[in-house]
Amino acid sequence: MSHARKPPLVTGISPNEGISWTKVTIRGENLGMGPTDLIGLTICGHNCLLTAEWMSASKIVCRVGQAKNDKGDIIVTTKSGGKGTSTVSFKLLKPDKIGILDQSAVWVDEINYYDMRTDRNKGMPPLSLRPANPLGIEIDKGKFPQKELEALFPGMSADFTSENFSAAWYLIENHSTTSFEQLKMAVMNLKKQANKKNEGSLQYVKGGLSTFFEAQDALSAIHQKLEADGTEKVEGSMTQKLENVLNRASNTADTLFQEVLGRKDKADSTRNALNVLQRFKFLFNLPLNIERNIQKGDYDVVINDYEKAKSLFGKTEVQVFKKYYAEVETRVDALRKLLLDKLLETPSTLHDQKRYIRYLSDLHAEGDPAWQCIAAQHKWILQLMHNCKESYIKEQKGNPLLHSPMLDLDSEVRSSSLGHLSRSASLKRGSSNQSSRDETWRFKAPQQVAFVEKLTKLVVSQLPNFWKLWISYVNGSLFSETAEKSGQMERSKKNARQRQNDFKMMIQQVMKSLVKLIRGALLPFSLGESELREYGGWEMKSELSGQWLPHVIQTVRLSYESLAALEIPNDMLQIIQDLILDLRVRCIMITLQHTAEDVKRLAEKEDWVVDNEGLTSLPSQFEQCIVHSLQSLKGVLDCKPGETSLFQHPKIQEEVCRLSTDIMQVFIDCLEQLSTKPDSDVDNAHLSADVSSSDLFGSIHEDSSLSLERRLLIVLSNCCYLERHTFLNLAEHFEKHGFQGAEKITQVSMDSLKELDQRLFEMYIELKADPIVGSLEPGIYAGYFDWKDCLPPTGVRNYLKEALVHIIAAHAEVFAISKELVPRVLSRIVEAVAEELSRLMQCVSSFSRNGALQARLEICALRDAVAVFLTSESK
């Protein structure tokens, strides 16, 4: 089991004082179980862990750092024992600085300092070692103007290292408020410094004393040897020998020091070479680093390294640097080409485009990469639009049977909708009119509609990035989100101003292509022959129905809203508004034309089944058909922001009014056609025999059983309902949907309906009244009756009874269809009978008494029988 160790304890340090970076040996107890156990070491409050070298649990070697405190403890911290204590302390000494003129007997090492820019050590110039305060007292800067001092001491200087040093200037500038006692202390400090300099020679001798002793010992040995030999030499020979000895000593010293100096020079050369390699390894490794970073996609790193290399070695004259810098330029040129290719590559996101433009700008690429990208995007968008058209046209031509069935199905949609209306109107009657197409309700959008959806989706998805790229180009945000690169931003804005018209033409060209491609697919008649060859090419076997045009209009409107949200100027989008207006007009015209065709086919759906009000389903079907058509146009007629009302244009208003009136007239013609339909199976003369027939009051399902009179009555009943209800309701619907001229449409339709009603009414009266009127004269004079010679009256004669029976039959027929028609029809029939009877009576020259009574009896009987239907004329 492991147990906690005691905290570290420092009991000794050697040496116990020294300057910064002095190597010391620390001794103590529990100083750690290994290098990894040592986690902290401070001397005088400075962290020395980086230079610490753990030797054992009782010994650590390190260097003293630049501590703030002059004296402090040695604190060791370990993982196993925690933070320790110290029984000894270390004293940090300030290093003596040797001036440039101070004598020294030993080699002075260079003092290192830290360069923040290059992160390398350099030698400190000796001039920086001069004392900042030569007087040794506190400096008190005065407030004397520099110009006044220069005028007071012309040609002098306050710098004590200058040849023109002025002590008075120095004192005024630095010690103007210093007391006299302080100045006396300054004089004493100067004297001490002078004495130290005078003692410099003695110190120099002391420092080289061993050298002098060695030289003295050598001379003494030579002298003793000469005395022992007892040889007397002349002064000249002694001098010669002494010179030889000195020469040999000099040569020996040169030999000894030459080896040392040679090693020093070699070490200096090696150190300088290593320093050069270390200092400029950035440049030497840069080509390889550029290749690696390009492969990784770290273009920012490459650009930063290139900018640094360019600032350091762009104008170098060193051949080695030139060679490596040229290699860097080669790599950067390749990167420029790579980035330009990526920039012009399509498709591409807006983020990538901005990034590549910024890279090329930072690499100082030739030309204007941003504008090149904008031009490439513009060309690509146009190409996409034309490719879209070609693909759909090719698909249409490759499937020739694809288009027509779609249009047929679309027409079936209309007929089925009308069939649904007729079925809903006749559902209560048990009609089983079901469409066989309900089970085959499968259809796809026509190729033109699918193409418009695809085309608008393409433009809406691509144009925003294209527009945002231009906006970024204009405001300079392509190069920097801040103002750090204001020069590039200003150049970008200047280029954008110069190319503003060119970009406007690009947008207009895209809008023009979009609109003309849609016109070529949906409104080919609005293009010229040359434009049709470029933007058309569709097989227009049949007109696109009004069912799909509202969908297309909604698609184009959404596209316009998306483009307008980009804050594109309205003048550039006006061409789309013009297209929407033309599509809306075309949709209304096509819908109204198709509605007229649908109304015309309503005659085929007339089943002649009369309800309690004397109406068939035809008026209801007609009204629902019109209402359905108007509802389908609601979205087209409504004006979106920026659109104008269709009825503000006089020509459009007039055409819509004409088509609406035509629809009403088509239905009126349809009624006339139904009322006058020839039927050979109907016999007008058998009507009186069928008065008591149950079919007269029942529902008639077969057209062959309807007489002409019955069809006329049913149509007349429908006309009355149309005049009083349907046409007025339709007028409200026209006004509700914003149709201008609804009153005119209603008035014209009413006049035409009344004209038809009057013609049919006269035709029915002629059919019903003529037989009755024609039978009066033969009936009056039957059996050679003579008003002058007749028997006393015993009652009305048979001719009057027969006339009343015919009138009753007419009443029954009309009543079975419509009660409201009875007074109108019977009044006219009675009026015709009264007029004929009046004419016949006026033709009698004279009456006998019995004849006058007989005539009065019959006239009064007829009057009393039809009193309800008498008019002023018939009376």
mmCIF file of C-alpha atoms in Angstrom, residues 550-748:
data_model
loop_
_atom_site.group_PDB
_atom_site.id
_atom_site.type_symbol
_atom_site.label_atom_id
_atom_site.label_comp_id
_atom_site.label_asym_id
_atom_site.label_seq_id
_atom_site.Cartn_x
_atom_site.Cartn_y
_atom_site.Cartn_z
ATOM 1 C CA PRO A 550 -54.032 30.117 -63.189
ATOM 2 C CA HIS A 551 -51.461 27.660 -61.903
ATOM 3 C CA VAL A 552 -48.844 29.116 -64.235
ATOM 4 C CA ILE A 553 -49.766 32.662 -63.185
ATOM 5 C CA GLN A 554 -49.379 31.730 -59.514
ATOM 6 C CA THR A 555 -45.958 30.209 -60.268
ATOM 7 C CA VAL A 556 -44.764 33.346 -62.056
ATOM 8 C CA ARG A 557 -46.157 35.561 -59.283
ATOM 9 C CA LEU A 558 -44.243 33.641 -56.625
ATOM 10 C CA SER A 559 -41.096 33.971 -58.700
ATOM 11 C CA TYR A 560 -41.639 37.724 -58.964
ATOM 12 C CA GLU A 561 -42.109 38.018 -55.196
ATOM 13 C CA SER A 562 -38.912 36.058 -54.574
ATOM 14 C CA LEU A 563 -36.934 38.283 -56.941
ATOM 15 C CA ALA A 564 -38.473 41.467 -55.560
ATOM 16 C CA ALA A 565 -37.435 40.379 -52.052
ATOM 17 C CA LEU A 566 -33.809 40.658 -53.222
ATOM 18 C CA GLU A 567 -34.394 44.408 -53.641
ATOM 19 C CA ILE A 568 -33.783 44.220 -57.371
ATOM 20 C CA PRO A 569 -34.910 47.551 -58.908
ATOM 21 C CA ASN A 570 -38.493 47.521 -60.165
ATOM 22 C CA ASP A 571 -37.506 48.656 -63.646
ATOM 23 C CA MET A 572 -35.582 45.397 -64.097
ATOM 24 C CA LEU A 573 -38.605 43.345 -62.984
ATOM 25 C CA GLN A 574 -41.191 45.292 -64.994
ATOM 26 C CA ILE A 575 -40.864 42.848 -67.871
ATOM 27 C CA ILE A 576 -42.129 40.077 -65.550
ATOM 28 C CA GLN A 577 -45.107 42.240 -64.563
ATOM 29 C CA ASP A 578 -45.901 42.681 -68.252
ATOM 30 C CA LEU A 579 -45.764 38.916 -68.696
ATOM 31 C CA ILE A 580 -48.089 38.380 -65.720
ATOM 32 C CA LEU A 581 -50.537 40.895 -67.190
ATOM 33 C CA ASP A 582 -50.548 39.137 -70.571
ATOM 34 C CA LEU A 583 -50.989 35.742 -68.881
ATOM 35 C CA ARG A 584 -53.897 37.068 -66.809
ATOM 36 C CA VAL A 585 -55.584 38.505 -69.898
ATOM 37 C CA ARG A 586 -55.004 35.290 -71.820
ATOM 38 C CA CYS A 587 -56.356 33.219 -68.935
ATOM 39 C CA ILE A 588 -59.551 35.271 -68.736
ATOM 40 C CA MET A 589 -60.110 35.119 -72.484
ATOM 41 C CA ILE A 590 -59.485 31.368 -72.693
ATOM 42 C CA THR A 591 -61.640 30.685 -69.630
ATOM 43 C CA LEU A 592 -64.551 32.736 -70.977
ATOM 44 C CA GLN A 593 -64.260 31.074 -74.395
ATOM 45 C CA HIS A 594 -64.243 27.620 -72.809
ATOM 46 C CA THR A 595 -67.152 28.637 -70.607
ATOM 47 C CA ALA A 596 -69.109 29.561 -73.744
ATOM 48 C CA GLU A 597 -68.360 26.110 -75.155
ATOM 49 C CA ASP A 598 -69.458 24.471 -71.926
ATOM 50 C CA VAL A 599 -72.682 26.490 -71.909
ATOM 51 C CA LYS A 600 -73.340 25.474 -75.483
ATOM 52 C CA ARG A 601 -73.086 21.823 -74.474
ATOM 53 C CA LEU A 602 -75.670 22.309 -71.737
ATOM 54 C CA ALA A 603 -78.413 21.712 -74.315
ATOM 55 C CA GLU A 604 -77.296 18.107 -74.487
ATOM 56 C CA LYS A 605 -77.854 17.748 -70.744
ATOM 57 C CA GLU A 606 -81.460 19.011 -70.711
ATOM 58 C CA ASP A 607 -83.584 16.152 -69.341
ATOM 59 C CA TRP A 608 -86.935 18.099 -69.435
ATOM 60 C CA VAL A 609 -87.710 17.027 -65.874
ATOM 61 C CA VAL A 610 -89.847 19.795 -64.360
ATOM 62 C CA ASP A 611 -89.843 20.525 -60.639
ATOM 63 C CA ASN A 612 -92.650 22.033 -58.596
ATOM 64 C CA GLU A 613 -91.814 25.528 -59.791
ATOM 65 C CA GLY A 614 -92.006 24.564 -63.448
ATOM 66 C CA LEU A 615 -88.243 24.631 -63.952
ATOM 67 C CA THR A 616 -85.755 22.132 -65.299
ATOM 68 C CA SER A 617 -82.144 21.822 -64.123
ATOM 69 C CA LEU A 618 -80.915 23.915 -67.055
ATOM 70 C CA PRO A 619 -81.018 27.400 -65.386
ATOM 71 C CA SER A 620 -79.277 26.023 -62.294
ATOM 72 C CA GLN A 621 -76.603 24.336 -64.404
ATOM 73 C CA PHE A 622 -76.074 27.535 -66.357
ATOM 74 C CA GLU A 623 -75.704 29.631 -63.218
ATOM 75 C CA GLN A 624 -73.346 27.152 -61.573
ATOM 76 C CA CYS A 625 -71.255 26.946 -64.725
ATOM 77 C CA ILE A 626 -70.805 30.735 -64.787
ATOM 78 C CA VAL A 627 -70.117 30.925 -61.030
ATOM 79 C CA HIS A 628 -67.569 28.109 -61.256
ATOM 80 C CA SER A 629 -65.837 29.883 -64.107
ATOM 81 C CA LEU A 630 -65.717 33.185 -62.200
ATOM 82 C CA GLN A 631 -64.410 31.469 -59.069
ATOM 83 C CA SER A 632 -61.617 29.879 -61.070
ATOM 84 C CA LEU A 633 -60.652 33.398 -62.196
ATOM 85 C CA LYS A 634 -60.679 34.915 -58.704
ATOM 86 C CA GLY A 635 -56.949 34.498 -58.167
ATOM 87 C CA VAL A 636 -56.269 35.818 -61.663
ATOM 88 C CA LEU A 637 -58.487 38.882 -61.227
ATOM 89 C CA ASP A 638 -57.096 39.777 -57.798
ATOM 90 C CA CYS A 639 -54.240 42.262 -58.003
ATOM 91 C CA LYS A 640 -51.008 41.442 -56.228
ATOM 92 C CA PRO A 641 -48.559 44.188 -55.132
ATOM 93 C CA GLY A 642 -47.236 45.974 -58.188
ATOM 94 C CA GLU A 643 -49.995 44.698 -60.510
ATOM 95 C CA THR A 644 -52.706 46.756 -62.157
ATOM 96 C CA SER A 645 -56.362 45.870 -62.530
ATOM 97 C CA LEU A 646 -57.195 44.194 -65.812
ATOM 98 C CA PHE A 647 -60.264 46.343 -66.253
ATOM 99 C CA GLN A 648 -58.239 49.551 -66.211
ATOM 100 C CA HIS A 649 -57.351 48.814 -69.815
ATOM 101 C CA PRO A 650 -60.261 49.826 -72.089
ATOM 102 C CA LYS A 651 -59.537 47.194 -74.748
ATOM 103 C CA ILE A 652 -59.395 44.383 -72.193
ATOM 104 C CA GLN A 653 -62.568 45.635 -70.524
ATOM 105 C CA GLU A 654 -64.386 45.772 -73.849
ATOM 106 C CA GLU A 655 -63.229 42.291 -74.861
ATOM 107 C CA VAL A 656 -64.193 40.757 -71.498
ATOM 108 C CA CYS A 657 -67.601 42.430 -71.720
ATOM 109 C CA ARG A 658 -68.081 41.071 -75.220
ATOM 110 C CA LEU A 659 -67.114 37.519 -74.236
ATOM 111 C CA SER A 660 -69.371 37.637 -71.183
ATOM 112 C CA THR A 661 -72.269 38.838 -73.306
ATOM 113 C CA ASP A 662 -71.519 36.075 -75.811
ATOM 114 C CA ILE A 663 -71.805 33.481 -73.028
ATOM 115 C CA MET A 664 -75.258 34.798 -72.121
ATOM 116 C CA GLN A 665 -76.275 34.906 -75.749
ATOM 117 C CA VAL A 666 -75.040 31.345 -76.299
ATOM 118 C CA PHE A 667 -77.315 30.166 -73.527
ATOM 119 C CA ILE A 668 -80.254 32.108 -74.954
ATOM 120 C CA ASP A 669 -79.591 30.517 -78.335
ATOM 121 C CA CYS A 670 -79.420 27.178 -76.581
ATOM 122 C CA LEU A 671 -82.904 27.783 -75.132
ATOM 123 C CA GLU A 672 -84.253 28.707 -78.530
ATOM 124 C CA GLN A 673 -82.722 25.596 -80.055
ATOM 125 C CA LEU A 674 -84.328 23.414 -77.397
ATOM 126 C CA SER A 675 -87.752 25.010 -77.813
ATOM 127 C CA THR A 676 -87.888 24.650 -81.585
ATOM 128 C CA LYS A 677 -86.302 21.200 -81.839
ATOM 129 C CA PRO A 678 -88.131 19.298 -84.604
ATOM 130 C CA ASP A 679 -89.949 16.203 -83.436
ATOM 131 C CA SER A 680 -91.919 14.207 -85.987
ATOM 132 C CA ASP A 681 -93.481 12.022 -83.295
ATOM 133 C CA VAL A 682 -95.406 14.903 -81.785
ATOM 134 C CA ASP A 683 -98.890 15.624 -83.143
ATOM 135 C CA ASN A 684 -100.230 19.034 -82.258
ATOM 136 C CA ALA A 685 -103.857 17.994 -82.872
ATOM 137 C CA HIS A 686 -103.976 15.186 -80.321
ATOM 138 C CA LEU A 687 -103.581 17.555 -77.382
ATOM 139 C CA SER A 688 -107.301 17.805 -76.645
ATOM 140 C CA ALA A 689 -107.598 14.066 -76.456
ATOM 141 C CA ASP A 690 -104.816 13.870 -73.900
ATOM 142 C CA VAL A 691 -106.231 16.368 -71.443
ATOM 143 C CA SER A 692 -107.117 13.620 -68.969
ATOM 144 C CA SER A 693 -103.885 11.693 -69.571
ATOM 145 C CA SER A 694 -101.817 11.125 -66.446
ATOM 146 C CA ASP A 695 -98.631 11.853 -68.377
ATOM 147 C CA LEU A 696 -99.794 15.425 -68.794
ATOM 148 C CA PHE A 697 -99.125 16.078 -65.127
ATOM 149 C CA GLY A 698 -96.372 13.520 -64.580
ATOM 150 C CA SER A 699 -92.673 13.627 -65.222
ATOM 151 C CA ILE A 700 -91.659 13.118 -68.791
ATOM 152 C CA HIS A 701 -88.299 11.448 -69.274
ATOM 153 C CA GLU A 702 -88.202 10.802 -72.986
ATOM 154 C CA ASP A 703 -87.711 13.636 -75.485
ATOM 155 C CA SER A 704 -89.777 11.806 -78.094
ATOM 156 C CA SER A 705 -92.938 12.125 -75.946
ATOM 157 C CA LEU A 706 -92.680 15.932 -75.665
ATOM 158 C CA SER A 707 -94.819 18.013 -77.910
ATOM 159 C CA LEU A 708 -93.696 21.317 -79.316
ATOM 160 C CA GLU A 709 -96.195 23.155 -77.106
ATOM 161 C CA ARG A 710 -94.814 21.479 -73.966
ATOM 162 C CA ARG A 711 -91.212 22.317 -74.865
ATOM 163 C CA LEU A 712 -92.250 25.918 -75.505
ATOM 164 C CA LEU A 713 -93.968 26.116 -72.128
ATOM 165 C CA ILE A 714 -90.940 24.648 -70.295
ATOM 166 C CA VAL A 715 -88.566 27.044 -72.027
ATOM 167 C CA LEU A 716 -90.908 29.963 -71.292
ATOM 168 C CA SER A 717 -90.967 28.958 -67.646
ATOM 169 C CA ASN A 718 -87.169 28.795 -67.604
ATOM 170 C CA CYS A 719 -86.989 32.201 -69.299
ATOM 171 C CA CYS A 720 -89.156 33.740 -66.606
ATOM 172 C CA TYR A 721 -86.895 32.301 -63.906
ATOM 173 C CA LEU A 722 -83.774 33.475 -65.728
ATOM 174 C CA GLU A 723 -85.152 36.989 -66.011
ATOM 175 C CA ARG A 724 -86.252 37.270 -62.392
ATOM 176 C CA HIS A 725 -83.430 35.406 -60.636
ATOM 177 C CA THR A 726 -80.547 33.884 -62.593
ATOM 178 C CA PHE A 727 -79.459 36.925 -64.612
ATOM 179 C CA LEU A 728 -79.674 39.175 -61.556
ATOM 180 C CA ASN A 729 -77.591 36.721 -59.513
ATOM 181 C CA LEU A 730 -75.010 36.552 -62.269
ATOM 182 C CA ALA A 731 -74.867 40.343 -62.382
ATOM 183 C CA GLU A 732 -73.994 40.336 -58.675
ATOM 184 C CA HIS A 733 -71.276 37.752 -59.281
ATOM 185 C CA PHE A 734 -69.826 39.805 -62.121
ATOM 186 C CA GLU A 735 -69.691 42.882 -59.910
ATOM 187 C CA LYS A 736 -68.274 40.874 -57.000
ATOM 188 C CA HIS A 737 -65.358 39.724 -59.141
ATOM 189 C CA GLY A 738 -64.667 43.243 -60.367
ATOM 190 C CA PHE A 739 -66.087 42.986 -63.887
ATOM 191 C CA GLN A 740 -66.558 46.414 -65.364
ATOM 192 C CA GLY A 741 -69.731 46.818 -67.431
ATOM 193 C CA ALA A 742 -71.762 44.238 -65.503
ATOM 194 C CA GLU A 743 -74.860 46.388 -66.002
ATOM 195 C CA LYS A 744 -74.293 46.438 -69.737
ATOM 196 C CA ILE A 745 -73.845 42.656 -69.804
ATOM 197 C CA THR A 746 -77.047 42.184 -67.818
ATOM 198 C CA GLN A 747 -79.035 44.697 -69.873
ATOM 199 C CA VAL A 748 -78.035 43.233 -73.213
#
